[in-house]
Coordinates of C-alpha atoms and ligand atoms in Angstrom, one line a residue:
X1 CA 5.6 -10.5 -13.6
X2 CA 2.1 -9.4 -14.4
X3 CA 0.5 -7.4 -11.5
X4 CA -2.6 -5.6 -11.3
X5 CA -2.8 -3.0 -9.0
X6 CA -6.0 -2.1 -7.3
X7 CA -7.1 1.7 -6.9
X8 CA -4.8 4.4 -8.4
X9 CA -4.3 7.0 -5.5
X10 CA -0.8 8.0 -4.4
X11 CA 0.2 4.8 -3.6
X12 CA -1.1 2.9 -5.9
X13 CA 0.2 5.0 -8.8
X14 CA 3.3 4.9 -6.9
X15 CA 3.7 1.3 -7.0
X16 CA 2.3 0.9 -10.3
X17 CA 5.3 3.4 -11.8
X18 CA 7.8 2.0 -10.0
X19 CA 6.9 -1.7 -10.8
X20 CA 6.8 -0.8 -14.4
X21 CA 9.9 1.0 -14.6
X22 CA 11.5 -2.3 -13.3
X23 CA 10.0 -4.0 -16.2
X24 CA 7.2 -5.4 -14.9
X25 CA 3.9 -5.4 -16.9
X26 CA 1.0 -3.4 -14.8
X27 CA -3.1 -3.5 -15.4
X28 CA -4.5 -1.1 -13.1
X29 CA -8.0 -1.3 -11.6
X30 CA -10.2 1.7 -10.8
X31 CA -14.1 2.7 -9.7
X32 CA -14.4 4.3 -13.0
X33 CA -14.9 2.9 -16.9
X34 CA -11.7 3.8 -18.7
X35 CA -9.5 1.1 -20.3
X36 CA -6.6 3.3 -20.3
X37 CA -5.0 5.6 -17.6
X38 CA -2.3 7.8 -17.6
X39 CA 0.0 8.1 -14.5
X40 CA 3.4 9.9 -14.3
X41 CA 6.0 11.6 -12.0
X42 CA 6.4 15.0 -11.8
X43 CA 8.0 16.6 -15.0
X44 CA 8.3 13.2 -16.0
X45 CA 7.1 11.5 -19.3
X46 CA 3.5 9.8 -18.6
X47 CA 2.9 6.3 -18.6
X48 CA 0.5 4.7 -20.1
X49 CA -1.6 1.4 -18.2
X50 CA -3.9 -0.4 -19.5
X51 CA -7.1 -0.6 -16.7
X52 CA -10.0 -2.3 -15.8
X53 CA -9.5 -5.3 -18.3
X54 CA -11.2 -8.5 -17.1
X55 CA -9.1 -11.0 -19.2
X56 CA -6.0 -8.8 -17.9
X57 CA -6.8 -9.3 -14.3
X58 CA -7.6 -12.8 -15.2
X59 CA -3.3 -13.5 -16.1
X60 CA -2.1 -11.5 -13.2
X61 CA 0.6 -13.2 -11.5
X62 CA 0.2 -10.7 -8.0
X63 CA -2.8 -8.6 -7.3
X64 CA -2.0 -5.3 -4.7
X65 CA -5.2 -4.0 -3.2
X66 CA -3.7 -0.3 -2.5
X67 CA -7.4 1.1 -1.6
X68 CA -8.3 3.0 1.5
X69 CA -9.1 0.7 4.1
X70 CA -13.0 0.9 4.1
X71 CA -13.0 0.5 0.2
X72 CA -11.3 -3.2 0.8
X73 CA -13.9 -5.4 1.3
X74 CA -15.6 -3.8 -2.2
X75 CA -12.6 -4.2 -3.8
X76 CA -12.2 -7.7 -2.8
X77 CA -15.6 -8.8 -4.1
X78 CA -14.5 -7.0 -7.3
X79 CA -11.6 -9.0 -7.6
X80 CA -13.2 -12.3 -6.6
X81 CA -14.6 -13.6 -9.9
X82 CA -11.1 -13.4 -11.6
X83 CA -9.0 -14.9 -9.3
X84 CA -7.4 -18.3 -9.5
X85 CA -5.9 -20.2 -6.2
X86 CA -2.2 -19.8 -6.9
X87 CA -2.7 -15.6 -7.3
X88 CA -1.1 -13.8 -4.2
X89 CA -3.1 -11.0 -2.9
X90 CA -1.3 -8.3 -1.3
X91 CA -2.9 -5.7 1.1
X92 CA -1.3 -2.2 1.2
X93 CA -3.0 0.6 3.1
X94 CA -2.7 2.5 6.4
X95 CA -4.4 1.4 9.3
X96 CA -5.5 -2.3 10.6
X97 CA -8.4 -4.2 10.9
X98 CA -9.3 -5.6 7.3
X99 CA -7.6 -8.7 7.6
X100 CA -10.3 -10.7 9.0
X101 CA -12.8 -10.0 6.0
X102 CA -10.1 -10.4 3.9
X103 CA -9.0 -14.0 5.4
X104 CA -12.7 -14.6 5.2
X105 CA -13.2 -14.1 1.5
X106 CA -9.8 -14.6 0.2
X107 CA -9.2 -17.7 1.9
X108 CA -7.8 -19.9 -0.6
X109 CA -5.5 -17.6 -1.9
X110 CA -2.0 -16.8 -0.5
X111 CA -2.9 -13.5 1.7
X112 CA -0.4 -10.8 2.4
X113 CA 0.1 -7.7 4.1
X114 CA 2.4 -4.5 3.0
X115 CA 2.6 -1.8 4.6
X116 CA 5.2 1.1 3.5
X117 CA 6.0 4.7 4.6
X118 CA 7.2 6.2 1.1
X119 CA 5.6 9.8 1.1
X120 CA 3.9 10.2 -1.9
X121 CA 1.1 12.9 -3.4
X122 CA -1.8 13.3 -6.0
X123 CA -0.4 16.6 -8.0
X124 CA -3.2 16.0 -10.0
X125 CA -5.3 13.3 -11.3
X126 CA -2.6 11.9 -13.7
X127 CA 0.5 12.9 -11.3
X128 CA 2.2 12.0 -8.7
X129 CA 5.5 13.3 -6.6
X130 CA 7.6 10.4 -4.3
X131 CA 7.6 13.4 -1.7
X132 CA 9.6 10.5 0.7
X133 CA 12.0 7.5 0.5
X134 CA 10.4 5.1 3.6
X135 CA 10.6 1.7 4.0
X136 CA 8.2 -1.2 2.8
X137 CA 7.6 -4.3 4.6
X138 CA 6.0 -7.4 3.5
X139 CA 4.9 -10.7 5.2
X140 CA 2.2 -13.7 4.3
X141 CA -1.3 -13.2 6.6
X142 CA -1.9 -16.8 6.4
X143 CA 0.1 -19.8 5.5
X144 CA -0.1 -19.7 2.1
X145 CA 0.8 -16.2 1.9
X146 CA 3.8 -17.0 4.5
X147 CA 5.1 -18.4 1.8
X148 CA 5.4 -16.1 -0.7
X149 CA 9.4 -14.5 0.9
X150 CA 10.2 -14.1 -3.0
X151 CA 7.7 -11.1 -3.6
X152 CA 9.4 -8.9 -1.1
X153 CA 12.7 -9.2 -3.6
X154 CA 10.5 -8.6 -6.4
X155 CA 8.9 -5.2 -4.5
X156 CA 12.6 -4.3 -3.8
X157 CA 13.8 -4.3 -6.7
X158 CA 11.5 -2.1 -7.7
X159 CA 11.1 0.5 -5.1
X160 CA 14.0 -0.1 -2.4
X161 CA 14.0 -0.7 0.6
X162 CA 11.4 -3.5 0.7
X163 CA 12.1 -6.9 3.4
X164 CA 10.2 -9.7 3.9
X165 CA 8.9 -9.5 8.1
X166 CA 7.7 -13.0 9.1
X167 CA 5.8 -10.4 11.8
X168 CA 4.2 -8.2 9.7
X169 CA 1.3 -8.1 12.5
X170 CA 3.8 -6.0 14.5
X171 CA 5.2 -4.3 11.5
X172 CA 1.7 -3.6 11.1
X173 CA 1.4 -1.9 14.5
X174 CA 4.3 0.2 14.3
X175 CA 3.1 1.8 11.3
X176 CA -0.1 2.0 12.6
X177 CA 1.4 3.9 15.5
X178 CA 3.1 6.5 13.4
X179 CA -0.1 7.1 11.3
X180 CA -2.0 7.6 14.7
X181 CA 0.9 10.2 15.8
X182 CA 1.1 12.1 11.9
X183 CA -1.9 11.8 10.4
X184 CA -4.7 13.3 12.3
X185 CA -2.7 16.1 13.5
X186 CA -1.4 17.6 10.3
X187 CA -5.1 16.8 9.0
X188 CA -6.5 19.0 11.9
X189 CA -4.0 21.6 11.2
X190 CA -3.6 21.4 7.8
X191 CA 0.4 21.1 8.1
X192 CA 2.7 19.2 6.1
X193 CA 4.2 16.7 8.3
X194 CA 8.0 18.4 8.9
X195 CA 6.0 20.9 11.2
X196 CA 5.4 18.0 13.6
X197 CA 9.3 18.7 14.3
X198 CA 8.1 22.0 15.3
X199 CA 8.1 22.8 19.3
X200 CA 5.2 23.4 19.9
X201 CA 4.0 20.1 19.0
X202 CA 6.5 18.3 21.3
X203 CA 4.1 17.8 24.7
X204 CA 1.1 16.5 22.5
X205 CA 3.4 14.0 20.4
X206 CA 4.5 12.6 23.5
X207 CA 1.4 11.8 25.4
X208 CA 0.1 10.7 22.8
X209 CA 3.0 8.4 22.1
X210 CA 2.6 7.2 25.8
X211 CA -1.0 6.2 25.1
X212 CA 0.1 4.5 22.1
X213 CA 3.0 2.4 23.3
X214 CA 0.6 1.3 26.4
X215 CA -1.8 -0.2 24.1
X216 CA 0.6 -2.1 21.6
X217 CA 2.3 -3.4 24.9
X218 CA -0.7 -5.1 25.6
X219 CA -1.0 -6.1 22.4
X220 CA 2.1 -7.9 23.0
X221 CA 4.2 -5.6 21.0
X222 CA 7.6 -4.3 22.7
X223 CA 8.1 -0.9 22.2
X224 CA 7.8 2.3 24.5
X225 CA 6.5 6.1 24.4
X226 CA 10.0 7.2 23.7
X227 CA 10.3 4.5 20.5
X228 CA 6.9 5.6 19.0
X229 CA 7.6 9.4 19.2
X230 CA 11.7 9.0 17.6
X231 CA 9.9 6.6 15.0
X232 CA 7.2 9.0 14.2
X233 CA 9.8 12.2 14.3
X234 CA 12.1 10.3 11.8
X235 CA 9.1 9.7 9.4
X236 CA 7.9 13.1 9.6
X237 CA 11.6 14.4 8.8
X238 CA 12.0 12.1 6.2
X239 CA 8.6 13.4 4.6
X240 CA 8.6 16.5 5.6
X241 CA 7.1 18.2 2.3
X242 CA 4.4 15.5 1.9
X243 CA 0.8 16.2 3.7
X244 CA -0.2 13.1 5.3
X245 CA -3.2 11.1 3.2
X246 CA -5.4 12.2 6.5
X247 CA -4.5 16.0 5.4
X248 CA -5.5 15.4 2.0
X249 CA -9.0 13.7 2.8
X250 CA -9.9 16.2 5.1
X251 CA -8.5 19.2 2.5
X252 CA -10.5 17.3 -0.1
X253 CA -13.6 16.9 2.3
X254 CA -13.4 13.3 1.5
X255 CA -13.8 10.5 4.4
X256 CA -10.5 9.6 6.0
X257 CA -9.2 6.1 7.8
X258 CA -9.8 7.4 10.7
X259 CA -11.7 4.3 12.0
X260 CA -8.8 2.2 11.1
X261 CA -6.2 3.9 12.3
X262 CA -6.6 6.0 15.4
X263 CA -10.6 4.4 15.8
X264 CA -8.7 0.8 15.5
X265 CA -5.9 1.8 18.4
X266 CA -8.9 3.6 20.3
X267 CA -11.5 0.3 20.0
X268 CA -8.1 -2.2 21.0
X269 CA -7.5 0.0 24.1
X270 CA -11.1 -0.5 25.3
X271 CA -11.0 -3.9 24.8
X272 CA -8.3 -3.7 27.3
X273 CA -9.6 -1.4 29.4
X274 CA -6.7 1.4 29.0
X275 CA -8.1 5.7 29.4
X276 CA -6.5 6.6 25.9
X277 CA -8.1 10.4 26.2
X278 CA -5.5 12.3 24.0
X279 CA -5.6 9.8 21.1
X280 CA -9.9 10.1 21.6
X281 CA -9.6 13.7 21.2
X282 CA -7.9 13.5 18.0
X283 CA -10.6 10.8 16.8
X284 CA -13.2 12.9 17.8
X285 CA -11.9 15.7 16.2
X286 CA -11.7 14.0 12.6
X287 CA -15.2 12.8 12.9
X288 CA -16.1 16.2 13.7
X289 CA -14.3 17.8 11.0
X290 CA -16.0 14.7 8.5
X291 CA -19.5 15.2 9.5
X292 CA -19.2 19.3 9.1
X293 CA -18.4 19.0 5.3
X294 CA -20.7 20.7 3.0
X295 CA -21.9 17.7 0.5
X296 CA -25.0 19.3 -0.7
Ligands
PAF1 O1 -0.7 8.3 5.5 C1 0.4 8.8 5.1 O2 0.4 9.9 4.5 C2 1.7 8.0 5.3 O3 1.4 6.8 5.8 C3 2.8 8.7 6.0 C4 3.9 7.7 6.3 C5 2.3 9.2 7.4 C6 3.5 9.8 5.2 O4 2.7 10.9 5.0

């Protein structure tokens, strides 16, 4: 298949390697000019894509929007002029709460949503390290995405375990959950995410895991404080070298997903009317840390 990939950070050069390597041809679009880009594993060979070609995004069979939430809607517009009916657009980025622009200006298009937790890090502009094995999950946003099961084979087969979840909104919520639970923490602390495992972070993981699980509950997702803290443990233990993309923003001074991730969970629970204090702090924290960088 031909696929362009959208925005080349960790997991988008991810992907974009690992869909290659299958076989697959792979056009990668950036913010920036060049018509080439190198990407590569670490101590690996680099690979060669060819980027930001208009006639290539033109013949793509699949288009994966792997930007940070707040850059969708941009890349979207980007995309728009090139893209016929038939072209499946997949989402894939931490944190909810594009879908409705995305349904908005996408809406003739099969819509999809991935959402994966593979660790994997920027060593440097052209390299990346799979710090992680996690799991992907993909499922159609609207009906003409629903019916696009055969891409999930297509994603497995080239970075496994991939399934196709005809409720990816809930899919969509667990991960959101874990992301709420990892990310600002080892961004405020500056950890790589195994530390979480550490004792000393035990009381705080599990009231904010109560918070968590009251607000998906309401959301009509089943779960409970006790699932969202094992299913957050197991993902920090499985990436326990990698530093959380929250930890890398923050390290980086760049802006985070904060508002999509624990600002999404935070702005859901007030809808509801559910106190969600310890998640809040954590938000607050971020926002604090964000607005203190030095951009002169
Ligand atoms: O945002 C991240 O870094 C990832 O979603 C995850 C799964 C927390 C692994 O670091």
């Amino acid at each position: 298949m031909h696929f362009t990939i959208v925005g080349t950070g960790a997991i988008g050069s991810l992907w974009g390697l690992k869909l290659r390597q299958a076989g697959h041809q792979v056009h990668l679009l950036t913010r920036h000019q060049e018509v080439t880009l190198e990407r590569g594993f670490e101590k690996a060979q680099p690979v060669y894509f060819a980027a930001n070609q208009p006639d290539l995004l033109k013949d793509s069979d699949c288009i994966v929007i792997c930007v940070k939430a707040f850059h969708v809607e941009a890349a979207i517009h980007r995309i728009l002029p090139n893209l016929h009916p038939d072209m499946p657009v997949v989402l894939m980025h931490n944190g909810m709460g594009t879908t409705d622009t995305a349904l908005r200006l996408v809406s003739n298009n099969p819509l999809l949503f991935a959402t994966t937790s593979h660790g994997s890090l920027m060593l440097s502009s052209t390299e990346i390290k799979h710090t992680g094995i996690g799991e992907t999950r993909v499922g159609g946003i609207n009906a003409l995405g629903k019916r696009c099961d055969f891409l999930a084979d297509v994603l497995d087969h080239a970075l496994s375990p991939c399934c196709w979840d005809e409720h990816i909104q809930q899919a969509l919520w667990h991960k959101l959950a874990i992301n709420c639970m990892i990310n600002p923490l080892s961004a405020i602390d500056q950890i790589p995410n195994g530390d979480l495992l550490l004792p000393r972070y035990q009381e705080q993981l599990l009231l904010l895991s109560k918070e968590i699980a009251q607000v998906m509950n309401t959301e009509g997702i089943a779960t409970s404080g006790d699932d969202v803290l094992h299913k957050t443990l197991d993902v920090a233990q499985a990436t326990a070298s990698n530093y959380s993309s929250m930890n890398r923003d923050i390290f980086h001074q760049r802006r985070s997903e904060i508002d999509f991730i624990t600002g999404y969970l935070i702005k859901r629970a007030a809808l509801h009317g559910i106190a969600t204090p310890k998640n809040t702090a954590l938000y607050k924290a971020i926002k604090n840390l964000e607005s203190s960088y030095d951009n002169t």
